[in-house]
Each structure stands twice: as C-alpha cells, then as structure tokens.
C-alpha cells in the first residue's frame, strides 16, 4: 500500500527512527516488495543446501550415527538440534556437536533402540528460520541386506519363441529393489545396448526388462538364443545386496521344414548351356538339416556335374532360418548340349530331426528347329592354351582368364572353379550339402571368334576377394585346362594405436620420452618430425599441411604380433627451444599414418 507522508509525519518522527526532517521532504512511492529488497540487499535468510525434505536413516544397534545439516545464509545461521521439541545438549560420552563451513554435524555414539525417533535441525538468522527433520531407526545387528535368495525354477528348459517366467524369493527387513541380469559372453556384448551392460568381477551382464508388474517376477514373452545361460536375480537395499541364479537352456523350435516358394516348371531350349532350379525353405534355427536334390525320386548322380550350392541363408527371426538352394544342371562340361534326357521331375528334399518335407517341380526341355544336340561334340582339335596358368593378386584387383580353342563349329565354353579349401565358402552347417560336388559353375565367359577355326573365350573377374581363390577350369566339349588363382589380403598400411602421444607439459631440464605406437601387416618404417616456421632453414619441408624438419629415422621396436613402438628421447633434458608440435610418421608399401602431440616447456 502506497502512502504519501504529511507534514504532521515530518514533525512527529518515531522513536526508532529519529532524524532531522526539517529540510527533507520524502515521498514514499516504493512498494512493500521494493522496500524489502532494499532492506535485505546483500543478506540472505537460511536455506538448506541439499533441500529441506525429510531424511530417513537406518542404523545398526551399537554403531555411530552422524547427521549432517548444511545451511547457506548471510549472515551465517545459528544451528540448533532438537529431539521431541527438546534441545540436544552435547556430552562427551554419547553426543557431540561440531560446526564446519556452512554445516553442522550431530554425532551419536553407541546407538540403541531408545535413540530412534525424529531429529530436527533448526537454522536461524535475523532474516529467517528453517527446520529439517531426520527420521532415525535403530535396528538389531543381524544382517540387514536381502538374504535367503532363491530363484524358481532353479533350471529351465524352454523352446525358442516360448514364454518363460521366473520368480525371485528373498527375505529382507527393509524394502529391496530387484534387478534381473543375464550373463553374456565377452565377445557378444556388441549385440546389446552398451547402457544396459554391467561388468562385475570381470564378467559381463545385461539388464533384462520384465513385462510382469511385480519386480520379483521376470516374464520373457519371446525367448531367444540370447537368453541361453545364467540368469541372476539381484536384490539390494540400503545395507547391501544378495543374489542367486538359475540356468536357462534354450532349445530349438520343433517342427518340419516349410517351403516358402513352389518349384517352377521350366521350358528350356536344347541349345541352352544349363538350367537352374531354386528351392527356398524355412527351418528351425540350430536344429541342423539335410538338403538333397532328386530326379524322378532318385538322388542326382554327381558324375553328371550338377552344381548345387546355397546362395542365401538368413535368419528370419530369432528362431527360424531361411535357406535358399540353387541346383544348376550343366551337361556342357561333358561335351554336349541339353537334351530331352535331362527333362523330367526334379524334387527338393529338406530333412531335419522332426522329419522330411519334399517339394515337387518339373523341368521340361523343348527342342528348337534345326537344333542338333551333338553339335558341340563335332571336330575339335582341343584347347590350344589357357593363360595365365598361375596368378597371384591382391583383394580388389581384376583378373582375366583367356581360353583359346581350335575347332568347328563354334564351341560352347563353361568356366568352373574348385574353391581354395583354406577359404570358407559356406557355413559349416551346410558342408554336407556340397561335400560331393567337386566344382562350382562360374559362368560361360565371352567368346570371340577370329575365324571358323579359332575361338577365344575370356572370363573376367572384377573386385577379387579371397573367396575367388581356387583352381579355375575351362571346359570345352569334354576337354579341360586348369589355372590357379591365389588372392592375398590387400596391405592396408600402418595404423596408429592407443595410447596416443597427446599433449604434455614438463619443466625445463626434465628427461622425457615421447612414445608412438602403430600396428602394421608388414614391418614399417618410422620418422620423427617437429613443426617449425616455413622459412626455418633449407631442410624445411611440407607434410600434412605443416612446415616440419626431420628429427631422424629410429628403428621401430616390435612389441607384439603386428604391433610396433617408436620413441624420441630428450636425453640431455628438455630445453625451452624444444617446445612445439612433434609428429611420428609410420609408412610401408601399403600407405602411411601419423600421430602428433604438443610439448610445452615450463621455465
């Protein structure tokens, strides 16, 4: 409320504020808030630093209790402790009171049940008063952390995809929090969210989220292979924790294989080099299976050079795998074209422990007018040359194979490969499906005819990988020549390793060592440089956008397989002139990499 003082007010000053008002006329136009701000400028009422909420403390009988009351105030507040409205007085045997900077500590020794109750911290200065309550419970000295923990069931066999339910039983004198942990192998941590992984005693655990309402019950609605292993129930409260575990064994799904696509009926020309049938099926994951192609109900004889391979295998969900098998029938490697005898009914059989599933389809061969199935077997004088016979390349290179034949009419070429057995070309679970197949069809190449008698076929392979390594065969009308392809991993050059050089600050005169590490497929060279001004001397050169001078070529020290260390030593002590940026550059035939750090020299 605003008020304008009258002349009577000036003539009648209050006792608390006697002042000469004869020549002063004051108009008070400040609000009550403004007056308060002026009066309290530079001063603060008491305020608890860590909030004013009630605190609860549970302590064992016979132990020591310390209650800390932290207050911010200006001027400093006077702190008083109360219990049941009675001020607590210090005595030397049981109760002590200690003041610190912005805090006061109440210490009670040799606690017993009578010390339970509410303790009040009261902080007062001329600008205000605040209180904070501490509720103390003194309990017996028996174990207070959760105990007698058991997990039901103690072991569970569950099929992939089913729902699993676990219950954690425990005893505790106080409210406890339950957490479910799944132990995971160290090499599988990348499959989980890093924020959900805990490391305890060199073992890794992932925190599982339950769909049950009670935290002592874990409900997993869709068990997968990931849940296979030790499951831990961890119960914790203020005084500690306890745990127990159960063993989860995830079994594969049961059931027969199921086909995804029908086998297609084919109409194939007799001058075609081959025909292909594709079989796609889904099988329970981790059960194992056997796949076989049949013709007219009988297994296909590998002597007819059927090229059978899996060109796709993928996990559809956590419990089911989809396999895709391709069967290529190519009689050209026997020197003849397709004919009516290759027609008939072809079956794809997939079998696992639960049984077999057979899918039927029919490949029908039709004749073109004037086609002669024995054309390819007419006079050939054989393969003249296959070049090169031996090739060694690096990954990513391109390769060309040249197969030169002499004969009439135009021959039909087929390129085959016998993969290098040191290179895995398929999943080990599928090895049974290909162990009787000697070669795999690569392609037909591209044929160039100089005249009616001379023909050149070229097989081009771009972006070579280690999977292309093996023995390549050029087949023409029953004749064959071989060439060997070796693929080496491409040298990536050296790579800088941690710990990195970084920045350092040292005192002048210290003897220090700069270290630089790298890994490399070959023994690398290393050179040290220091950054200088562009016109430092005639030996100054530009490197990585910096002007540098060379400090020398120390020999790298081999540490472990593929790991190398280089050091630059200030044996006479660091000088102020040594301050600056240092670089170590690693190089070999495959490239180079460098590390850098700044050295600061204190005077």
Coordinates of C-alpha atoms in Angstrom, one line a residue:
X1 CA 0.0 0.0 0.0
X2 CA 1.5 3.3 -1.0
X3 CA 1.3 6.3 1.3
X4 CA 2.3 10.0 1.0
X5 CA 3.7 11.4 4.2
X6 CA 2.0 14.5 5.6
X7 CA 3.6 17.5 7.4
X8 CA 2.5 16.0 10.7
X9 CA 4.5 12.9 10.0
X10 CA 7.6 15.1 9.5
X11 CA 7.1 16.9 12.7
X12 CA 6.5 13.6 14.7
X13 CA 9.3 11.2 14.0
X14 CA 9.1 7.7 15.6
X15 CA 11.5 6.8 18.4
X16 CA 13.0 4.1 16.3
X17 CA 14.0 6.5 13.6
X18 CA 14.9 9.9 14.9
X19 CA 16.2 12.1 12.2
X20 CA 16.2 15.8 11.1
X21 CA 13.2 16.2 8.9
X22 CA 13.1 20.0 8.8
X23 CA 14.7 20.3 5.4
X24 CA 13.9 16.9 3.9
X25 CA 10.8 16.1 2.1
X26 CA 10.4 12.4 1.3
X27 CA 7.7 10.9 -0.8
X28 CA 7.5 7.2 -0.3
X29 CA 6.4 5.7 -3.5
X30 CA 8.1 2.3 -3.1
X31 CA 6.0 -0.9 -2.9
X32 CA 6.4 -3.2 0.1
X33 CA 8.4 -5.6 -2.1
X34 CA 10.8 -2.8 -3.1
X35 CA 11.3 -1.8 0.5
X36 CA 12.0 -5.4 1.4
X37 CA 14.6 -5.7 -1.4
X38 CA 16.3 -2.5 -0.2
X39 CA 16.4 -3.6 3.4
X40 CA 17.8 -7.1 2.6
X41 CA 20.3 -6.2 -0.1
X42 CA 23.4 -8.2 0.5
X43 CA 21.7 -10.5 3.1
X44 CA 20.2 -14.0 2.8
X45 CA 17.8 -15.9 5.0
X46 CA 18.9 -19.5 5.9
X47 CA 18.5 -22.1 3.1
X48 CA 19.3 -25.8 3.2
X49 CA 22.0 -26.7 0.6
X50 CA 20.6 -30.2 -0.1
X51 CA 16.9 -29.4 0.1
X52 CA 14.5 -29.4 3.1
X53 CA 12.9 -32.9 2.5
X54 CA 12.7 -35.2 5.5
X55 CA 15.7 -37.6 5.6
X56 CA 15.5 -41.2 6.8
X57 CA 18.4 -43.0 8.4
X58 CA 18.5 -46.7 9.4
X59 CA 21.5 -47.7 11.6
X60 CA 22.6 -50.8 13.5
X61 CA 22.5 -51.1 17.2
X62 CA 25.9 -50.2 18.8
X63 CA 27.0 -48.2 15.7
X64 CA 27.8 -44.5 15.3
X65 CA 25.2 -42.1 13.7
X66 CA 26.2 -38.9 12.0
X67 CA 23.6 -36.4 10.9
X68 CA 24.9 -33.5 8.7
X69 CA 22.9 -30.3 8.4
X70 CA 24.3 -28.0 5.6
X71 CA 22.9 -24.4 5.5
X72 CA 23.6 -21.4 3.4
X73 CA 22.9 -18.0 5.0
X74 CA 24.2 -14.4 5.2
X75 CA 24.9 -13.6 8.0
X76 CA 25.7 -17.2 9.0
X77 CA 22.8 -19.0 10.6
X78 CA 22.8 -20.4 14.2
X79 CA 22.1 -24.2 14.0
X80 CA 20.4 -25.9 16.9
X81 CA 19.4 -29.6 17.1
X82 CA 16.1 -30.8 18.7
X83 CA 14.6 -34.1 19.6
X84 CA 10.9 -34.2 20.6
X85 CA 11.0 -30.4 21.0
X86 CA 13.9 -30.6 23.4
X87 CA 17.2 -29.1 22.5
X88 CA 20.0 -31.6 22.2
X89 CA 23.0 -30.8 24.5
X90 CA 26.4 -32.1 23.9
X91 CA 28.0 -34.6 26.3
X92 CA 31.5 -36.2 26.0
X93 CA 30.3 -39.8 26.1
X94 CA 27.5 -40.1 23.7
X95 CA 26.5 -36.8 21.9
X96 CA 28.9 -34.4 20.1
X97 CA 28.1 -31.3 18.1
X98 CA 30.6 -29.9 15.6
X99 CA 30.4 -26.7 13.4
X100 CA 32.0 -26.5 10.0
X101 CA 31.9 -24.3 7.0
X102 CA 28.2 -24.0 6.2
X103 CA 27.4 -27.2 8.0
X104 CA 26.8 -28.7 11.5
X105 CA 27.2 -32.4 12.4
X106 CA 25.4 -34.2 15.1
X107 CA 27.2 -37.4 16.2
X108 CA 25.6 -40.0 18.5
X109 CA 27.7 -43.0 19.6
X110 CA 26.7 -46.5 20.8
X111 CA 23.2 -46.4 19.3
X112 CA 20.4 -48.3 21.0
X113 CA 16.7 -48.6 20.3
X114 CA 15.9 -45.6 22.6
X115 CA 17.8 -43.3 20.1
X116 CA 15.2 -44.0 17.4
X117 CA 13.0 -41.0 16.5
X118 CA 12.9 -37.7 14.8
X119 CA 15.8 -35.3 15.0
X120 CA 15.3 -31.6 13.9
X121 CA 17.9 -29.3 12.6
X122 CA 16.9 -25.6 13.1
X123 CA 18.8 -22.8 11.4
X124 CA 18.1 -19.2 12.3
X125 CA 19.5 -15.7 11.5
X126 CA 17.9 -12.3 11.6
X127 CA 16.2 -12.8 8.3
X128 CA 14.5 -16.1 8.8
X129 CA 14.3 -19.6 10.3
X130 CA 14.1 -23.0 8.7
X131 CA 13.9 -26.6 10.0
X132 CA 14.7 -30.0 8.6
X133 CA 13.6 -33.4 10.1
X134 CA 15.8 -36.6 10.2
X135 CA 13.9 -39.8 11.0
X136 CA 16.3 -42.3 12.6
X137 CA 15.5 -46.1 13.1
X138 CA 17.9 -48.2 15.2
X139 CA 17.7 -51.9 14.4
X140 CA 19.3 -55.1 15.7
X141 CA 22.7 -56.1 14.4
X142 CA 21.5 -59.1 12.4
X143 CA 22.1 -58.9 8.6
X144 CA 20.0 -56.2 7.0
X145 CA 20.7 -56.8 3.4
X146 CA 18.5 -59.2 1.4
X147 CA 19.2 -62.9 2.2
X148 CA 17.9 -66.4 1.6
X149 CA 17.5 -65.6 -2.1
X150 CA 16.3 -68.4 -4.4
X151 CA 15.1 -68.4 -8.0
X152 CA 12.3 -70.5 -9.3
X153 CA 12.7 -72.7 -11.2
X154 CA 16.4 -73.5 -10.4
X155 CA 16.8 -74.6 -14.0
X156 CA 14.6 -74.2 -17.0
X157 CA 14.5 -75.9 -20.5
X158 CA 12.4 -73.7 -22.8
X159 CA 11.9 -73.7 -26.5
X160 CA 12.9 -70.8 -28.7
X161 CA 9.9 -68.5 -29.1
X162 CA 8.1 -69.7 -26.0
X163 CA 7.4 -67.6 -22.8
X164 CA 9.5 -68.1 -19.7
X165 CA 8.5 -66.9 -16.2
X166 CA 10.9 -66.7 -13.2
X167 CA 10.3 -65.7 -9.6
X168 CA 12.9 -64.4 -7.1
X169 CA 12.2 -65.2 -3.4
X170 CA 14.1 -63.4 -0.7
X171 CA 14.0 -62.2 2.9
X172 CA 14.7 -58.6 3.9
X173 CA 13.9 -56.3 6.9
X174 CA 13.5 -53.3 4.6
X175 CA 12.2 -52.5 1.1
X176 CA 14.5 -54.0 -1.5
X177 CA 14.9 -53.5 -5.3
X178 CA 15.1 -56.5 -7.6
X179 CA 17.1 -56.5 -10.8
X180 CA 17.4 -59.3 -13.3
X181 CA 20.7 -59.8 -15.0
X182 CA 21.7 -62.2 -17.8
X183 CA 25.4 -63.3 -18.0
X184 CA 26.7 -62.8 -21.6
X185 CA 29.9 -64.0 -23.2
X186 CA 32.5 -61.3 -23.6
X187 CA 32.5 -61.5 -27.4
X188 CA 28.8 -60.9 -27.7
X189 CA 28.5 -57.6 -25.9
X190 CA 28.2 -55.8 -29.2
X191 CA 24.7 -57.3 -29.6
X192 CA 23.3 -55.3 -26.7
X193 CA 22.8 -51.7 -25.8
X194 CA 26.0 -50.5 -24.1
X195 CA 24.0 -48.7 -21.5
X196 CA 22.4 -51.9 -20.3
X197 CA 25.6 -53.8 -19.8
X198 CA 27.2 -54.2 -16.3
X199 CA 30.7 -55.6 -15.6
X200 CA 31.1 -57.4 -12.3
X201 CA 34.2 -59.4 -11.3
X202 CA 35.4 -59.5 -15.0
X203 CA 32.1 -60.9 -16.2
X204 CA 29.5 -59.1 -18.3
X205 CA 25.8 -58.9 -17.6
X206 CA 22.9 -57.3 -19.4
X207 CA 19.9 -55.9 -17.5
X208 CA 16.6 -57.5 -18.6
X209 CA 13.3 -55.7 -18.6
X210 CA 10.3 -57.7 -17.3
X211 CA 6.8 -57.5 -18.7
X212 CA 5.4 -58.5 -15.3
X213 CA 4.0 -56.0 -12.8
X214 CA 5.9 -57.3 -9.8
X215 CA 9.7 -56.7 -9.9
X216 CA 10.4 -60.0 -8.2
X217 CA 8.9 -61.8 -11.3
X218 CA 10.6 -61.9 -14.6
X219 CA 8.4 -62.7 -17.6
X220 CA 10.1 -63.2 -21.0
X221 CA 7.4 -63.5 -23.7
X222 CA 9.7 -64.5 -26.6
X223 CA 12.7 -66.5 -25.5
X224 CA 15.6 -66.5 -28.0
X225 CA 19.1 -67.9 -28.2
X226 CA 20.4 -64.8 -26.5
X227 CA 18.7 -65.9 -23.2
X228 CA 20.7 -69.1 -23.1
X229 CA 22.9 -69.2 -20.0
X230 CA 23.0 -68.0 -16.4
X231 CA 20.1 -65.7 -15.2
X232 CA 20.8 -63.8 -12.0
X233 CA 18.3 -62.2 -9.5
X234 CA 20.0 -59.3 -7.7
X235 CA 18.2 -58.0 -4.6
X236 CA 19.5 -54.8 -3.0
X237 CA 18.6 -52.3 -0.3
X238 CA 20.4 -49.6 1.7
X239 CA 22.6 -52.1 3.6
X240 CA 23.8 -54.2 0.7
X241 CA 22.7 -56.8 -1.7
X242 CA 22.4 -60.5 -2.3
X243 CA 21.9 -62.7 -5.4
X244 CA 21.2 -66.1 -6.7
X245 CA 20.9 -67.6 -10.2
X246 CA 19.2 -70.1 -12.4
X247 CA 20.3 -71.8 -15.6
X248 CA 18.3 -71.2 -18.8
X249 CA 18.7 -73.7 -21.6
X250 CA 17.0 -72.6 -24.8
X251 CA 16.0 -75.5 -27.1
X252 CA 15.4 -75.1 -30.8
X253 CA 11.9 -74.9 -32.1
X254 CA 10.4 -78.2 -33.1
X255 CA 8.6 -78.8 -36.4
X256 CA 9.1 -79.8 -40.0
X257 CA 10.8 -77.6 -42.6
X258 CA 8.4 -75.5 -44.5
X259 CA 8.8 -74.4 -48.1
X260 CA 8.4 -70.7 -49.0
X261 CA 8.2 -71.0 -52.8
X262 CA 6.9 -73.6 -55.2
X263 CA 9.4 -75.1 -57.6
X264 CA 8.7 -73.6 -61.0
X265 CA 8.2 -75.6 -64.2
X266 CA 10.8 -74.8 -66.8
X267 CA 10.8 -74.8 -70.5
X268 CA 14.4 -75.0 -71.7
X269 CA 15.9 -74.8 -75.2
X270 CA 18.2 -77.6 -76.3
X271 CA 20.9 -75.1 -77.2
X272 CA 20.9 -73.6 -73.7
X273 CA 24.1 -74.4 -71.6
X274 CA 22.2 -75.2 -68.4
X275 CA 19.0 -74.8 -66.4
X276 CA 18.6 -73.9 -62.8
X277 CA 16.0 -74.8 -60.1
X278 CA 15.7 -72.9 -56.8
X279 CA 14.5 -74.3 -53.5
X280 CA 13.6 -71.9 -50.7
X281 CA 12.6 -73.4 -47.2
X282 CA 12.4 -72.3 -43.6
X283 CA 13.8 -74.5 -40.9
X284 CA 14.1 -74.2 -37.1
X285 CA 17.3 -72.5 -36.1
X286 CA 20.1 -74.6 -34.7
X287 CA 18.4 -77.9 -35.3
X288 CA 20.5 -78.9 -38.3
X289 CA 19.1 -80.1 -41.6
X290 CA 19.9 -82.1 -44.7
X291 CA 19.0 -80.9 -48.2
X292 CA 19.1 -83.1 -51.3
X293 CA 18.0 -82.7 -54.9
X294 CA 16.4 -85.7 -56.6
X295 CA 15.3 -86.6 -60.1
X296 CA 12.4 -89.0 -60.6
X297 CA 12.7 -89.9 -56.9
X298 CA 16.4 -90.8 -57.0
X299 CA 19.4 -88.7 -55.8
X300 CA 21.1 -87.0 -58.7
X301 CA 24.4 -88.5 -59.6
X302 CA 27.3 -86.0 -59.1
X303 CA 29.0 -87.5 -62.1
X304 CA 26.6 -85.5 -64.3
X305 CA 28.2 -82.3 -63.0
X306 CA 25.2 -80.8 -61.1
X307 CA 26.4 -77.6 -59.4
X308 CA 24.5 -77.4 -56.2
X309 CA 25.2 -74.6 -53.8
X310 CA 23.5 -72.4 -51.2
X311 CA 23.3 -68.8 -52.5
X312 CA 21.4 -67.5 -49.4
X313 CA 21.0 -68.3 -45.8
X314 CA 19.5 -65.7 -43.4
X315 CA 17.8 -65.6 -40.0
X316 CA 14.2 -64.7 -40.4
X317 CA 13.6 -64.2 -36.7
X318 CA 15.3 -65.3 -33.5
X319 CA 14.2 -69.0 -34.0
X320 CA 13.8 -69.6 -37.8
X321 CA 16.3 -69.7 -40.6
X322 CA 15.6 -69.4 -44.3
X323 CA 17.7 -71.4 -46.7
X324 CA 17.9 -70.9 -50.4
X325 CA 19.4 -73.7 -52.5
X326 CA 20.2 -73.5 -56.3
X327 CA 20.7 -76.6 -58.4
X328 CA 22.3 -76.0 -61.8
X329 CA 22.2 -78.8 -64.3
X330 CA 25.0 -78.2 -66.9
X331 CA 25.9 -81.2 -69.2
X332 CA 28.1 -78.9 -71.4
X333 CA 31.1 -80.0 -69.3
X334 CA 30.6 -83.4 -70.8
X335 CA 30.7 -82.0 -74.2
X336 CA 27.1 -81.9 -75.2
X337 CA 24.1 -79.6 -75.1
X338 CA 20.9 -80.1 -73.1
X339 CA 18.7 -82.8 -74.5
X340 CA 15.3 -84.4 -73.7
X341 CA 17.0 -86.9 -71.4
X342 CA 17.7 -84.1 -69.0
X343 CA 13.9 -83.4 -68.7
X344 CA 11.8 -84.9 -66.0
X345 CA 10.6 -84.3 -62.5
X346 CA 13.1 -82.8 -60.0
X347 CA 12.5 -82.9 -56.3
X348 CA 14.0 -80.8 -53.5
X349 CA 14.1 -82.7 -50.2
X350 CA 14.8 -81.0 -46.8
X351 CA 15.1 -83.1 -43.7
X352 CA 15.7 -82.4 -40.0
X353 CA 15.2 -84.3 -36.8
X354 CA 11.4 -83.8 -37.0
X355 CA 11.1 -85.3 -40.4
X356 CA 11.3 -84.6 -44.2
X357 CA 9.4 -82.3 -46.5
X358 CA 9.5 -82.8 -50.3
X359 CA 8.7 -80.2 -52.9
X360 CA 8.0 -81.3 -56.4
X361 CA 8.6 -79.4 -59.7
X362 CA 9.2 -80.4 -63.3
X363 CA 11.8 -79.1 -65.7
X364 CA 10.7 -79.7 -69.3
X365 CA 13.2 -79.4 -72.2
X366 CA 11.8 -78.3 -75.6
X367 CA 13.6 -78.6 -78.9
X368 CA 14.3 -75.8 -81.3
X369 CA 14.0 -76.3 -85.0
X370 CA 17.3 -77.5 -86.6
X371 CA 19.0 -77.9 -83.3
X372 CA 21.4 -80.8 -83.1
X373 CA 22.3 -82.0 -79.6
X374 CA 25.6 -83.4 -80.8
X375 CA 26.8 -80.2 -82.4
X376 CA 29.2 -79.4 -79.6
X377 CA 30.9 -82.7 -80.0
X378 CA 31.9 -82.2 -83.6
X379 CA 35.5 -81.9 -84.5
X380 CA 37.7 -80.0 -82.1
X381 CA 41.4 -80.1 -82.0
X382 CA 41.4 -79.5 -78.2
X383 CA 42.3 -76.5 -76.1
X384 CA 45.2 -74.7 -77.5
X385 CA 46.1 -72.6 -74.5
X386 CA 44.8 -71.3 -71.2
X387 CA 46.6 -68.2 -69.9
X388 CA 47.8 -67.3 -67.4
X389 CA 48.3 -70.7 -65.7
X390 CA 49.2 -69.1 -62.2
X391 CA 48.0 -65.8 -60.9
X392 CA 48.7 -64.1 -57.5
X393 CA 46.7 -60.9 -56.9
X394 CA 45.5 -58.7 -54.0
X395 CA 42.0 -58.2 -52.9
X396 CA 40.2 -55.7 -55.1
X397 CA 42.2 -56.4 -58.2
X398 CA 40.7 -57.6 -61.5
X399 CA 41.5 -60.9 -63.2
X400 CA 41.2 -62.1 -66.8
X401 CA 41.5 -65.7 -67.9
X402 CA 41.9 -66.5 -71.6
X403 CA 40.9 -69.9 -73.1
X404 CA 41.9 -70.4 -76.8
X405 CA 40.4 -73.4 -78.7
X406 CA 40.6 -74.5 -82.3
X407 CA 37.6 -76.3 -83.9
X408 CA 34.4 -76.1 -85.9
X409 CA 31.6 -75.1 -85.4
X410 CA 31.5 -72.5 -82.6
X411 CA 32.2 -74.4 -79.4
X412 CA 30.3 -74.0 -76.1
X413 CA 32.5 -72.9 -73.1
X414 CA 32.0 -73.4 -69.4
X415 CA 34.1 -72.0 -66.6
X416 CA 34.3 -74.0 -63.3
X417 CA 36.1 -73.4 -60.1
X418 CA 37.3 -75.7 -57.4
X419 CA 37.4 -73.3 -54.4
X420 CA 40.5 -73.0 -52.2
X421 CA 39.8 -75.2 -49.2
X422 CA 41.6 -72.7 -46.9
X423 CA 38.9 -70.1 -47.7
X424 CA 35.4 -70.7 -46.1
X425 CA 32.9 -70.6 -48.9
X426 CA 29.8 -71.5 -46.9
X427 CA 28.6 -72.0 -43.4
X428 CA 29.9 -75.2 -41.8
X429 CA 26.4 -76.4 -41.2
X430 CA 25.9 -76.6 -44.9
X431 CA 29.0 -78.6 -45.7
X432 CA 27.0 -81.8 -46.1
X433 CA 25.1 -80.3 -48.9
X434 CA 28.2 -79.7 -51.1
X435 CA 30.8 -82.2 -50.0
X436 CA 30.2 -84.4 -53.1
X437 CA 30.4 -81.5 -55.5
X438 CA 33.9 -81.1 -57.0
X439 CA 33.3 -77.9 -58.9
X440 CA 31.1 -74.8 -58.9
X441 CA 29.9 -73.2 -62.1
X442 CA 31.4 -69.7 -62.5
X443 CA 29.9 -68.7 -65.9
X444 CA 30.2 -69.0 -69.6
X445 CA 32.6 -66.2 -70.3
X446 CA 32.6 -64.1 -73.5
X447 CA 33.6 -65.7 -76.8
X448 CA 35.4 -64.0 -79.7
X449 CA 35.9 -65.9 -83.0
X450 CA 38.7 -64.8 -85.3
X451 CA 37.5 -67.3 -87.9
X452 CA 35.7 -70.5 -88.1
X453 CA 38.6 -72.4 -86.6
X454 CA 39.9 -70.2 -83.8
X455 CA 37.9 -69.1 -80.8
X456 CA 38.9 -67.2 -77.7
X457 CA 36.8 -67.1 -74.5
X458 CA 37.5 -64.6 -71.8
X459 CA 36.4 -64.9 -68.1
X460 CA 36.6 -61.5 -66.4
X461 CA 36.5 -61.3 -62.5
X462 CA 36.3 -57.8 -61.1
X463 CA 36.9 -56.8 -57.4
X464 CA 38.5 -60.0 -56.5
X465 CA 38.1 -61.3 -52.9
X466 CA 39.7 -64.2 -51.0
X467 CA 36.5 -66.2 -51.8
X468 CA 37.6 -66.2 -55.5
X469 CA 40.8 -68.1 -54.8
X470 CA 41.0 -71.6 -56.2
X471 CA 41.5 -73.7 -59.3
X472 CA 39.7 -72.5 -62.4
X473 CA 38.8 -74.9 -65.3
X474 CA 38.0 -74.1 -68.9
X475 CA 35.7 -76.9 -70.2
X476 CA 35.1 -77.2 -73.9
X477 CA 33.4 -80.4 -75.3
X478 CA 34.9 -82.7 -72.8
X479 CA 38.4 -81.2 -72.9
X480 CA 39.7 -79.2 -70.0
X481 CA 42.6 -77.0 -68.8
X482 CA 43.3 -75.6 -65.4
X483 CA 44.7 -72.3 -63.9
X484 CA 45.3 -71.4 -60.3
X485 CA 44.3 -68.1 -58.7
X486 CA 45.8 -67.0 -55.3
X487 CA 44.3 -64.0 -53.6
X488 CA 46.3 -62.1 -51.0
X489 CA 44.8 -59.7 -48.4
X490 CA 45.4 -56.1 -49.5
X491 CA 48.0 -54.4 -47.4
X492 CA 46.2 -51.6 -45.5
X493 CA 49.3 -49.8 -44.4
X494 CA 50.2 -49.0 -40.8
X495 CA 47.5 -47.8 -38.3
X496 CA 48.2 -45.6 -35.2
X497 CA 47.4 -47.3 -31.9
X498 CA 46.5 -46.1 -28.4
X499 CA 47.8 -44.8 -26.1
X500 CA 48.3 -41.7 -28.3
X501 CA 51.1 -39.2 -28.0
X502 CA 48.8 -36.4 -26.8
X503 CA 49.9 -33.1 -25.3
X504 CA 52.4 -32.8 -22.4
X505 CA 53.6 -30.0 -20.1
X506 CA 57.0 -30.5 -18.5
X507 CA 59.6 -28.4 -16.6
X508 CA 62.8 -27.4 -18.4
X509 CA 65.6 -29.8 -17.7
X510 CA 63.4 -32.9 -17.3
X511 CA 64.4 -36.1 -19.2
X512 CA 61.4 -37.3 -21.0
X513 CA 60.4 -39.8 -23.7
X514 CA 57.8 -39.4 -26.5
X515 CA 56.2 -42.7 -27.5
X516 CA 54.3 -43.5 -30.7
X517 CA 52.7 -46.9 -31.5
X518 CA 51.3 -48.4 -34.6
X519 CA 50.1 -51.8 -36.0
X520 CA 51.0 -53.0 -39.4
X521 CA 50.8 -56.1 -41.6
X522 CA 54.5 -55.6 -42.6
X523 CA 57.5 -54.2 -40.7
X524 CA 57.0 -50.4 -41.1
X525 CA 59.5 -47.5 -41.2
X526 CA 59.1 -44.6 -38.8
X527 CA 60.3 -41.0 -38.9
X528 CA 60.0 -38.2 -36.4
X529 CA 59.4 -34.5 -37.3
X530 CA 58.9 -31.2 -35.5
X531 CA 56.7 -28.4 -36.7
X532 CA 58.7 -25.1 -37.5
X533 CA 58.2 -21.8 -39.3
X534 CA 58.0 -22.1 -43.1
X535 CA 61.5 -20.4 -43.6
X536 CA 63.2 -22.1 -40.6
X537 CA 66.1 -23.5 -42.7
X538 CA 66.8 -25.1 -46.0
X539 CA 65.7 -28.5 -44.8
X540 CA 62.2 -27.4 -44.0
X541 CA 59.6 -29.4 -45.9
X542 CA 55.8 -29.5 -46.0
X543 CA 54.0 -32.5 -44.5
X544 CA 50.3 -32.9 -43.8
X545 CA 49.8 -29.2 -44.3
X546 CA 52.6 -28.3 -41.8
X547 CA 56.1 -27.0 -42.2
X548 CA 58.4 -29.5 -40.5
X549 CA 62.0 -30.6 -40.1
X550 CA 63.1 -34.2 -39.8
X551 CA 64.4 -35.5 -36.4
X552 CA 65.7 -38.8 -37.6
X553 CA 64.7 -42.4 -38.5
X554 CA 64.8 -44.6 -35.3
X555 CA 64.3 -48.3 -35.7
X556 CA 60.8 -49.4 -34.6
X557 CA 60.7 -51.8 -31.6
X558 CA 58.5 -54.9 -32.1
X559 CA 56.1 -55.3 -29.2
X560 CA 53.6 -58.0 -30.1
X561 CA 52.4 -59.6 -33.3
X562 CA 51.8 -56.7 -35.7
X563 CA 52.4 -54.0 -33.1
X564 CA 55.4 -51.6 -33.1
X565 CA 56.7 -48.9 -30.8
X566 CA 59.0 -45.9 -31.6
X567 CA 60.4 -43.4 -29.0
X568 CA 62.0 -40.0 -29.2
X569 CA 64.3 -39.3 -26.2
X570 CA 65.4 -36.0 -24.7
X571 CA 68.4 -37.5 -23.0
X572 CA 70.0 -34.1 -22.1
X573 CA 66.9 -32.7 -20.6
X574 CA 64.2 -30.6 -22.2
X575 CA 65.1 -27.0 -23.3
X576 CA 62.7 -24.1 -23.9
X577 CA 63.6 -24.3 -27.6
X578 CA 62.2 -27.9 -27.6
X579 CA 58.7 -26.6 -27.1
X580 CA 56.4 -27.3 -30.1
X581 CA 54.4 -29.9 -32.0
X582 CA 56.0 -33.3 -32.7
X583 CA 54.9 -35.9 -35.3
X584 CA 55.8 -39.5 -35.8
X585 CA 55.0 -40.9 -39.3
X586 CA 54.7 -44.7 -39.9
X587 CA 54.9 -46.0 -43.5
X588 CA 55.2 -49.2 -45.5
X589 CA 54.3 -50.3 -49.0
X590 CA 50.6 -50.0 -48.3
X591 CA 50.4 -46.4 -47.0
X592 CA 51.2 -44.3 -44.0
X593 CA 49.7 -42.9 -40.8
X594 CA 50.9 -40.4 -38.2
X595 CA 50.4 -39.3 -34.6
X596 CA 51.1 -35.9 -33.2
X597 CA 51.4 -34.1 -29.8
X598 CA 52.4 -30.7 -28.4
X599 CA 55.2 -30.4 -25.9
X600 CA 55.0 -27.4 -23.6
X601 CA 58.2 -26.5 -21.6
X602 CA 57.7 -24.5 -18.4
X603 CA 60.5 -22.1 -17.4

